[in-house]
Amino acid sequence: MLRLFRAPFSTNVERVALALAHKGLEVESVVISYDDRSPVVEVSGQGLVPVLVDGDTVVPDSIAILRYLEEKWPDPPLFPGDPARRAELDVFLDWFNRVWKVAPNAIEEELEGDRQDRELVKELAARMHDSLDVFERLLDGRDHLLGDDLSVADCAAFPFLKYAKVRDPDDDELFHRILDDNLQLGGDYPRLSAWIDRVNERPRA
Ligand SMILES: N[C@@H](CCC(=O)N[C@@H](CS)C(=O)NCC(=O)O)C(=O)O
């Protein structure tokens, strides 16, 4: 049985939970609290979730886990078989993780600091809101971010973009409030709005 180390409301865990359910895989969950990461440190040598344990194999990092799942359980697929489409997916994942996420992470850092640079926060917030156009255009004429079918792009982006529409009332994490505050759809972005509903209906492991 696969074991998944997870924490409540974790965006990066939800990426994996969507992928596991899509592939019909079940996991035994080990739910940790951020106040005590010792179980996850013990198994993986670092304190972040998700971590997947498959027998003797320990895989930290959500995207590495998604790649591992695809390698071992390729059907139903979450990565395209065609090399060019696959390269496009790699570019999207890299952009999302290393470019798109910069603004909300930087706002969080500012808000947690002693003195806030209000102008910088405003600029970063505008950058976040402007990015909604990119997703709206990616969904032009198709149901998912990189094609008609669900892919790893949807699993990776949905747990962050969903805050444009949905937030559990018990979820009060600062990072998630930043997403909620700065991704409001305001009645626009019909394709993005429908995509959030579509992916949100999917099961999670
Ligand atoms: N690059 C890692 C990031 C993992 C990560 O930041 N996980 C968050 C939960 S979404 C975490 O464990 N946070 C604990 C903390 O920072 O205190 C991944 O994609 O899995």
PDB file of C-alpha atoms and ligand atoms in Angstrom:
ATOM      1  CA  MET A   1       0.000   0.000   0.000  1.00  0.00           C
ATOM      2  CA  LEU A   2       1.252   3.480  -0.888  1.00  0.00           C
ATOM      3  CA  ARG A   3       1.662   5.880   2.012  1.00  0.00           C
ATOM      4  CA  LEU A   4       1.124   9.630   1.601  1.00  0.00           C
ATOM      5  CA  PHE A   5       2.360  12.119   4.179  1.00  0.00           C
ATOM      6  CA  ARG A   6      -0.005  15.043   4.066  1.00  0.00           C
ATOM      7  CA  ALA A   7      -1.234  18.088   5.973  1.00  0.00           C
ATOM      8  CA  PRO A   8      -4.710  19.617   6.032  1.00  0.00           C
ATOM      9  CA  PHE A   9      -5.396  22.170   3.242  1.00  0.00           C
ATOM     10  CA  SER A  10      -1.969  21.623   1.638  1.00  0.00           C
ATOM     11  CA  THR A  11      -2.002  22.778  -1.990  1.00  0.00           C
ATOM     12  CA  ASN A  12       0.947  20.610  -2.934  1.00  0.00           C
ATOM     13  CA  VAL A  13      -0.692  17.546  -1.370  1.00  0.00           C
ATOM     14  CA  GLU A  14      -3.909  18.217  -3.296  1.00  0.00           C
ATOM     15  CA  ARG A  15      -1.908  18.028  -6.558  1.00  0.00           C
ATOM     16  CA  VAL A  16      -0.988  14.460  -5.679  1.00  0.00           C
ATOM     17  CA  ALA A  17      -4.443  13.592  -4.303  1.00  0.00           C
ATOM     18  CA  LEU A  18      -6.032  14.548  -7.647  1.00  0.00           C
ATOM     19  CA  ALA A  19      -3.490  12.476  -9.595  1.00  0.00           C
ATOM     20  CA  LEU A  20      -3.832   9.413  -7.366  1.00  0.00           C
ATOM     21  CA  ALA A  21      -7.628   9.443  -7.669  1.00  0.00           C
ATOM     22  CA  HIS A  22      -7.414   9.911 -11.444  1.00  0.00           C
ATOM     23  CA  LYS A  23      -5.250   6.797 -11.628  1.00  0.00           C
ATOM     24  CA  GLY A  24      -7.518   4.866  -9.267  1.00  0.00           C
ATOM     25  CA  LEU A  25      -4.754   4.449  -6.687  1.00  0.00           C
ATOM     26  CA  GLU A  26      -5.446   4.219  -2.984  1.00  0.00           C
ATOM     27  CA  VAL A  27      -3.120   5.426  -0.269  1.00  0.00           C
ATOM     28  CA  GLU A  28      -2.741   5.137   3.435  1.00  0.00           C
ATOM     29  CA  SER A  29      -2.598   8.730   4.728  1.00  0.00           C
ATOM     30  CA  VAL A  30      -0.244   9.962   7.421  1.00  0.00           C
ATOM     31  CA  VAL A  31      -1.588  13.378   8.406  1.00  0.00           C
ATOM     32  CA  ILE A  32       1.027  15.618   9.989  1.00  0.00           C
ATOM     33  CA  SER A  33       0.685  18.981  11.676  1.00  0.00           C
ATOM     34  CA  TYR A  34       3.071  21.792  10.711  1.00  0.00           C
ATOM     35  CA  ASP A  35       3.849  22.113  14.434  1.00  0.00           C
ATOM     36  CA  ASP A  36       5.422  18.666  14.423  1.00  0.00           C
ATOM     37  CA  ARG A  37       7.049  17.574  11.180  1.00  0.00           C
ATOM     38  CA  SER A  38       9.041  14.802  12.830  1.00  0.00           C
ATOM     39  CA  PRO A  39       7.167  11.944  11.089  1.00  0.00           C
ATOM     40  CA  VAL A  40       7.881  13.388   7.644  1.00  0.00           C
ATOM     41  CA  VAL A  41      11.470  14.362   8.528  1.00  0.00           C
ATOM     42  CA  GLU A  42      12.063  10.856   9.809  1.00  0.00           C
ATOM     43  CA  VAL A  43      10.909   9.226   6.595  1.00  0.00           C
ATOM     44  CA  SER A  44      12.283  11.707   4.025  1.00  0.00           C
ATOM     45  CA  GLY A  45      14.999  13.806   5.693  1.00  0.00           C
ATOM     46  CA  GLN A  46      13.085  17.057   5.050  1.00  0.00           C
ATOM     47  CA  GLY A  47       9.972  18.636   6.545  1.00  0.00           C
ATOM     48  CA  LEU A  48       7.688  19.471   3.641  1.00  0.00           C
ATOM     49  CA  VAL A  49       4.642  17.557   2.435  1.00  0.00           C
ATOM     50  CA  PRO A  50       3.693  15.764   0.279  1.00  0.00           C
ATOM     51  CA  VAL A  51       5.949  12.744   0.587  1.00  0.00           C
ATOM     52  CA  LEU A  52       4.985   9.460  -1.052  1.00  0.00           C
ATOM     53  CA  VAL A  53       6.329   6.164   0.236  1.00  0.00           C
ATOM     54  CA  ASP A  54       6.109   3.135  -2.053  1.00  0.00           C
ATOM     55  CA  GLY A  55       7.875   0.212  -0.371  1.00  0.00           C
ATOM     56  CA  ASP A  56      11.531   1.227  -0.114  1.00  0.00           C
ATOM     57  CA  THR A  57      11.073   4.241  -2.392  1.00  0.00           C
ATOM     58  CA  VAL A  58      10.548   7.624  -0.734  1.00  0.00           C
ATOM     59  CA  VAL A  59       9.540  10.490  -3.020  1.00  0.00           C
ATOM     60  CA  PRO A  60       9.314  14.066  -1.658  1.00  0.00           C
ATOM     61  CA  ASP A  61       8.062  16.991  -3.785  1.00  0.00           C
ATOM     62  CA  SER A  62       4.662  17.094  -5.498  1.00  0.00           C
ATOM     63  CA  ILE A  63       5.903  17.285  -9.089  1.00  0.00           C
ATOM     64  CA  ALA A  64       8.450  14.502  -8.534  1.00  0.00           C
ATOM     65  CA  ILE A  65       5.621  12.388  -7.098  1.00  0.00           C
ATOM     66  CA  LEU A  66       3.411  13.100 -10.122  1.00  0.00           C
ATOM     67  CA  ARG A  67       6.239  12.011 -12.429  1.00  0.00           C
ATOM     68  CA  TYR A  68       6.830   8.883 -10.319  1.00  0.00           C
ATOM     69  CA  LEU A  69       3.138   7.929 -10.472  1.00  0.00           C
ATOM     70  CA  GLU A  70       3.092   8.370 -14.243  1.00  0.00           C
ATOM     71  CA  GLU A  71       6.206   6.253 -14.660  1.00  0.00           C
ATOM     72  CA  LYS A  72       4.868   3.396 -12.548  1.00  0.00           C
ATOM     73  CA  TRP A  73       1.146   3.629 -13.381  1.00  0.00           C
ATOM     74  CA  PRO A  74       0.960   5.191 -16.866  1.00  0.00           C
ATOM     75  CA  ASP A  75      -2.752   4.448 -17.374  1.00  0.00           C
ATOM     76  CA  PRO A  76      -4.841   6.519 -17.370  1.00  0.00           C
ATOM     77  CA  PRO A  77      -2.199   9.050 -18.403  1.00  0.00           C
ATOM     78  CA  LEU A  78      -1.597  12.493 -16.938  1.00  0.00           C
ATOM     79  CA  PHE A  79       1.328  13.326 -19.215  1.00  0.00           C
ATOM     80  CA  PRO A  80       1.028  13.414 -23.018  1.00  0.00           C
ATOM     81  CA  GLY A  81       2.849  10.662 -24.929  1.00  0.00           C
ATOM     82  CA  ASP A  82       3.942  12.938 -27.775  1.00  0.00           C
ATOM     83  CA  PRO A  83       7.390  14.448 -26.982  1.00  0.00           C
ATOM     84  CA  ALA A  84       6.488  17.968 -28.175  1.00  0.00           C
ATOM     85  CA  ARG A  85       3.289  18.077 -26.071  1.00  0.00           C
ATOM     86  CA  ARG A  86       5.250  16.685 -23.150  1.00  0.00           C
ATOM     87  CA  ALA A  87       7.855  19.425 -23.500  1.00  0.00           C
ATOM     88  CA  GLU A  88       5.038  22.021 -23.474  1.00  0.00           C
ATOM     89  CA  LEU A  89       3.777  20.492 -20.255  1.00  0.00           C
ATOM     90  CA  ASP A  90       7.275  20.684 -18.717  1.00  0.00           C
ATOM     91  CA  VAL A  91       7.445  24.359 -19.709  1.00  0.00           C
ATOM     92  CA  PHE A  92       4.045  25.006 -18.080  1.00  0.00           C
ATOM     93  CA  LEU A  93       5.045  23.251 -14.834  1.00  0.00           C
ATOM     94  CA  ASP A  94       8.308  25.160 -14.694  1.00  0.00           C
ATOM     95  CA  TRP A  95       6.556  28.489 -15.347  1.00  0.00           C
ATOM     96  CA  PHE A  96       3.862  27.792 -12.770  1.00  0.00           C
ATOM     97  CA  ASN A  97       6.294  26.773 -10.031  1.00  0.00           C
ATOM     98  CA  ARG A  98       9.144  29.167 -10.698  1.00  0.00           C
ATOM     99  CA  VAL A  99       7.374  32.223 -12.120  1.00  0.00           C
ATOM    100  CA  TRP A 100       3.656  32.275 -11.276  1.00  0.00           C
ATOM    101  CA  LYS A 101       4.173  31.293  -7.625  1.00  0.00           C
ATOM    102  CA  VAL A 102       6.713  34.071  -7.027  1.00  0.00           C
ATOM    103  CA  ALA A 103       4.073  36.786  -6.498  1.00  0.00           C
ATOM    104  CA  PRO A 104       1.946  35.056  -3.809  1.00  0.00           C
ATOM    105  CA  ASN A 105       5.087  33.793  -2.057  1.00  0.00           C
ATOM    106  CA  ALA A 106       6.590  37.293  -2.061  1.00  0.00           C
ATOM    107  CA  ILE A 107       3.360  38.844  -0.725  1.00  0.00           C
ATOM    108  CA  GLU A 108       3.371  36.282   2.091  1.00  0.00           C
ATOM    109  CA  GLU A 109       6.972  37.161   2.922  1.00  0.00           C
ATOM    110  CA  GLU A 110       6.100  40.879   2.980  1.00  0.00           C
ATOM    111  CA  LEU A 111       3.031  40.377   5.184  1.00  0.00           C
ATOM    112  CA  GLU A 112       5.005  38.263   7.631  1.00  0.00           C
ATOM    113  CA  GLY A 113       7.860  40.773   7.848  1.00  0.00           C
ATOM    114  CA  ASP A 114       8.151  43.636  10.330  1.00  0.00           C
ATOM    115  CA  ARG A 115       7.820  46.405   7.761  1.00  0.00           C
ATOM    116  CA  GLN A 116       5.721  46.019   4.662  1.00  0.00           C
ATOM    117  CA  ASP A 117       6.488  47.582   1.313  1.00  0.00           C
ATOM    118  CA  ARG A 118       2.910  48.483   0.368  1.00  0.00           C
ATOM    119  CA  GLU A 119       3.819  49.493  -3.178  1.00  0.00           C
ATOM    120  CA  LEU A 120       5.533  46.161  -3.773  1.00  0.00           C
ATOM    121  CA  VAL A 121       2.550  44.243  -2.367  1.00  0.00           C
ATOM    122  CA  LYS A 122       0.232  46.230  -4.664  1.00  0.00           C
ATOM    123  CA  GLU A 123       2.403  45.461  -7.678  1.00  0.00           C
ATOM    124  CA  LEU A 124       2.586  41.744  -6.834  1.00  0.00           C
ATOM    125  CA  ALA A 125      -1.181  41.622  -6.255  1.00  0.00           C
ATOM    126  CA  ALA A 126      -1.759  43.182  -9.679  1.00  0.00           C
ATOM    127  CA  ARG A 127       0.586  40.615 -11.217  1.00  0.00           C
ATOM    128  CA  MET A 128      -1.462  37.826  -9.647  1.00  0.00           C
ATOM    129  CA  HIS A 129      -4.735  39.247 -10.883  1.00  0.00           C
ATOM    130  CA  ASP A 130      -3.362  39.846 -14.383  1.00  0.00           C
ATOM    131  CA  SER A 131      -2.327  36.188 -14.602  1.00  0.00           C
ATOM    132  CA  LEU A 132      -6.017  35.206 -14.660  1.00  0.00           C
ATOM    133  CA  ASP A 133      -6.065  36.301 -18.320  1.00  0.00           C
ATOM    134  CA  VAL A 134      -3.395  33.733 -19.162  1.00  0.00           C
ATOM    135  CA  PHE A 135      -5.454  30.884 -17.714  1.00  0.00           C
ATOM    136  CA  GLU A 136      -8.634  32.160 -19.370  1.00  0.00           C
ATOM    137  CA  ARG A 137      -6.855  32.118 -22.735  1.00  0.00           C
ATOM    138  CA  LEU A 138      -5.307  28.694 -22.122  1.00  0.00           C
ATOM    139  CA  LEU A 139      -8.855  27.380 -21.740  1.00  0.00           C
ATOM    140  CA  ASP A 140     -10.074  28.827 -25.034  1.00  0.00           C
ATOM    141  CA  GLY A 141     -11.726  26.006 -26.980  1.00  0.00           C
ATOM    142  CA  ARG A 142     -10.723  23.230 -24.584  1.00  0.00           C
ATOM    143  CA  ASP A 143     -11.822  21.895 -21.205  1.00  0.00           C
ATOM    144  CA  HIS A 144      -8.410  21.687 -19.538  1.00  0.00           C
ATOM    145  CA  LEU A 145      -5.316  23.858 -19.366  1.00  0.00           C
ATOM    146  CA  LEU A 146      -3.246  22.076 -21.991  1.00  0.00           C
ATOM    147  CA  GLY A 147      -5.866  20.108 -23.896  1.00  0.00           C
ATOM    148  CA  ASP A 148      -9.268  18.455 -23.792  1.00  0.00           C
ATOM    149  CA  ASP A 149      -8.278  15.970 -21.104  1.00  0.00           C
ATOM    150  CA  LEU A 150      -7.056  16.386 -17.536  1.00  0.00           C
ATOM    151  CA  SER A 151      -3.258  16.522 -17.338  1.00  0.00           C
ATOM    152  CA  VAL A 152      -0.632  17.174 -14.729  1.00  0.00           C
ATOM    153  CA  ALA A 153      -0.939  20.883 -15.600  1.00  0.00           C
ATOM    154  CA  ASP A 154      -4.468  20.875 -14.145  1.00  0.00           C
ATOM    155  CA  CYS A 155      -3.416  18.835 -11.086  1.00  0.00           C
ATOM    156  CA  ALA A 156      -0.536  21.254 -10.444  1.00  0.00           C
ATOM    157  CA  ALA A 157      -2.385  24.546 -10.928  1.00  0.00           C
ATOM    158  CA  PHE A 158      -5.885  23.783  -9.618  1.00  0.00           C
ATOM    159  CA  PRO A 159      -5.064  23.662  -5.874  1.00  0.00           C
ATOM    160  CA  PHE A 160      -3.812  27.267  -6.155  1.00  0.00           C
ATOM    161  CA  LEU A 161      -6.255  28.717  -8.693  1.00  0.00           C
ATOM    162  CA  LYS A 162      -9.302  27.225  -6.970  1.00  0.00           C
ATOM    163  CA  TYR A 163      -9.044  29.992  -4.356  1.00  0.00           C
ATOM    164  CA  ALA A 164     -10.509  32.287  -7.015  1.00  0.00           C
ATOM    165  CA  LYS A 165     -13.813  30.561  -6.208  1.00  0.00           C
ATOM    166  CA  VAL A 166     -13.608  28.211  -3.236  1.00  0.00           C
ATOM    167  CA  ARG A 167     -12.039  28.293   0.214  1.00  0.00           C
ATOM    168  CA  ASP A 168     -12.957  25.972   3.071  1.00  0.00           C
ATOM    169  CA  PRO A 169     -14.223  28.140   5.951  1.00  0.00           C
ATOM    170  CA  ASP A 170     -11.754  26.349   8.267  1.00  0.00           C
ATOM    171  CA  ASP A 171      -8.822  27.122   5.967  1.00  0.00           C
ATOM    172  CA  ASP A 172      -7.279  30.279   7.388  1.00  0.00           C
ATOM    173  CA  GLU A 173      -3.680  29.877   6.156  1.00  0.00           C
ATOM    174  CA  LEU A 174      -2.144  33.218   5.198  1.00  0.00           C
ATOM    175  CA  PHE A 175      -0.911  31.930   1.831  1.00  0.00           C
ATOM    176  CA  HIS A 176      -4.396  30.728   0.964  1.00  0.00           C
ATOM    177  CA  ARG A 177      -5.948  34.047   2.009  1.00  0.00           C
ATOM    178  CA  ILE A 178      -3.485  35.787  -0.325  1.00  0.00           C
ATOM    179  CA  LEU A 179      -4.648  33.539  -3.181  1.00  0.00           C
ATOM    180  CA  ASP A 180      -8.292  34.142  -2.272  1.00  0.00           C
ATOM    181  CA  ASP A 181      -7.833  37.940  -2.035  1.00  0.00           C
ATOM    182  CA  ASN A 182      -5.925  38.404  -5.276  1.00  0.00           C
ATOM    183  CA  LEU A 183      -7.497  35.926  -7.674  1.00  0.00           C
ATOM    184  CA  GLN A 184     -11.104  37.070  -7.473  1.00  0.00           C
ATOM    185  CA  LEU A 185     -12.912  36.490 -10.764  1.00  0.00           C
ATOM    186  CA  GLY A 186     -15.440  39.280 -10.244  1.00  0.00           C
ATOM    187  CA  GLY A 187     -17.955  37.799 -12.667  1.00  0.00           C
ATOM    188  CA  ASP A 188     -15.371  37.684 -15.499  1.00  0.00           C
ATOM    189  CA  TYR A 189     -13.248  34.757 -16.701  1.00  0.00           C
ATOM    190  CA  PRO A 190     -16.118  32.347 -17.549  1.00  0.00           C
ATOM    191  CA  ARG A 191     -13.806  29.613 -18.888  1.00  0.00           C
ATOM    192  CA  LEU A 192     -11.573  29.695 -15.826  1.00  0.00           C
ATOM    193  CA  SER A 193     -14.622  29.691 -13.575  1.00  0.00           C
ATOM    194  CA  ALA A 194     -16.070  26.624 -15.353  1.00  0.00           C
ATOM    195  CA  TRP A 195     -12.667  24.866 -15.226  1.00  0.00           C
ATOM    196  CA  ILE A 196     -12.451  25.396 -11.456  1.00  0.00           C
ATOM    197  CA  ASP A 197     -15.914  23.829 -11.076  1.00  0.00           C
ATOM    198  CA  ARG A 198     -14.982  21.000 -13.452  1.00  0.00           C
ATOM    199  CA  VAL A 199     -11.765  20.034 -11.680  1.00  0.00           C
ATOM    200  CA  ASN A 200     -13.299  20.587  -8.252  1.00  0.00           C
ATOM    201  CA  GLU A 201     -15.875  17.877  -9.020  1.00  0.00           C
ATOM    202  CA  ARG A 202     -13.089  15.317  -9.410  1.00  0.00           C
ATOM    203  CA  PRO A 203     -12.266  12.879  -6.605  1.00  0.00           C
ATOM    204  CA  ARG A 204      -9.149  13.171  -4.425  1.00  0.00           C
ATOM    205  CA  ALA A 205      -7.331  10.273  -2.780  1.00  0.00           C
TER     206      ALA A 205
HETATM  207  N1  LIG B   1       8.306  21.876  -3.707  1.00  0.00           N
HETATM  208  C1  LIG B   1       7.512  21.203  -2.736  1.00  0.00           C
HETATM  209  C2  LIG B   1       6.930  22.218  -1.779  1.00  0.00           C
HETATM  210  C3  LIG B   1       6.227  21.536  -0.650  1.00  0.00           C
HETATM  211  C4  LIG B   1       5.618  22.534   0.315  1.00  0.00           C
HETATM  212  O1  LIG B   1       5.964  23.717   0.370  1.00  0.00           O
HETATM  213  N2  LIG B   1       4.688  22.000   1.122  1.00  0.00           N
HETATM  214  C5  LIG B   1       4.018  22.799   2.086  1.00  0.00           C
HETATM  215  C6  LIG B   1       2.546  22.438   2.148  1.00  0.00           C
HETATM  216  S1  LIG B   1       1.701  22.912   0.688  1.00  0.00           S
HETATM  217  C7  LIG B   1       4.613  22.510   3.448  1.00  0.00           C
HETATM  218  O2  LIG B   1       4.937  21.396   3.771  1.00  0.00           O
HETATM  219  N3  LIG B   1       4.705  23.546   4.240  1.00  0.00           N
HETATM  220  C8  LIG B   1       5.181  23.454   5.556  1.00  0.00           C
HETATM  221  C9  LIG B   1       5.815  24.721   5.947  1.00  0.00           C
HETATM  222  O3  LIG B   1       6.335  25.424   5.072  1.00  0.00           O
HETATM  223  O4  LIG B   1       5.805  25.001   7.114  1.00  0.00           O
HETATM  224  C10 LIG B   1       6.385  20.417  -3.420  1.00  0.00           C
HETATM  225  O5  LIG B   1       5.983  20.803  -4.522  1.00  0.00           O
HETATM  226  O6  LIG B   1       5.942  19.414  -2.868  1.00  0.00           O
END
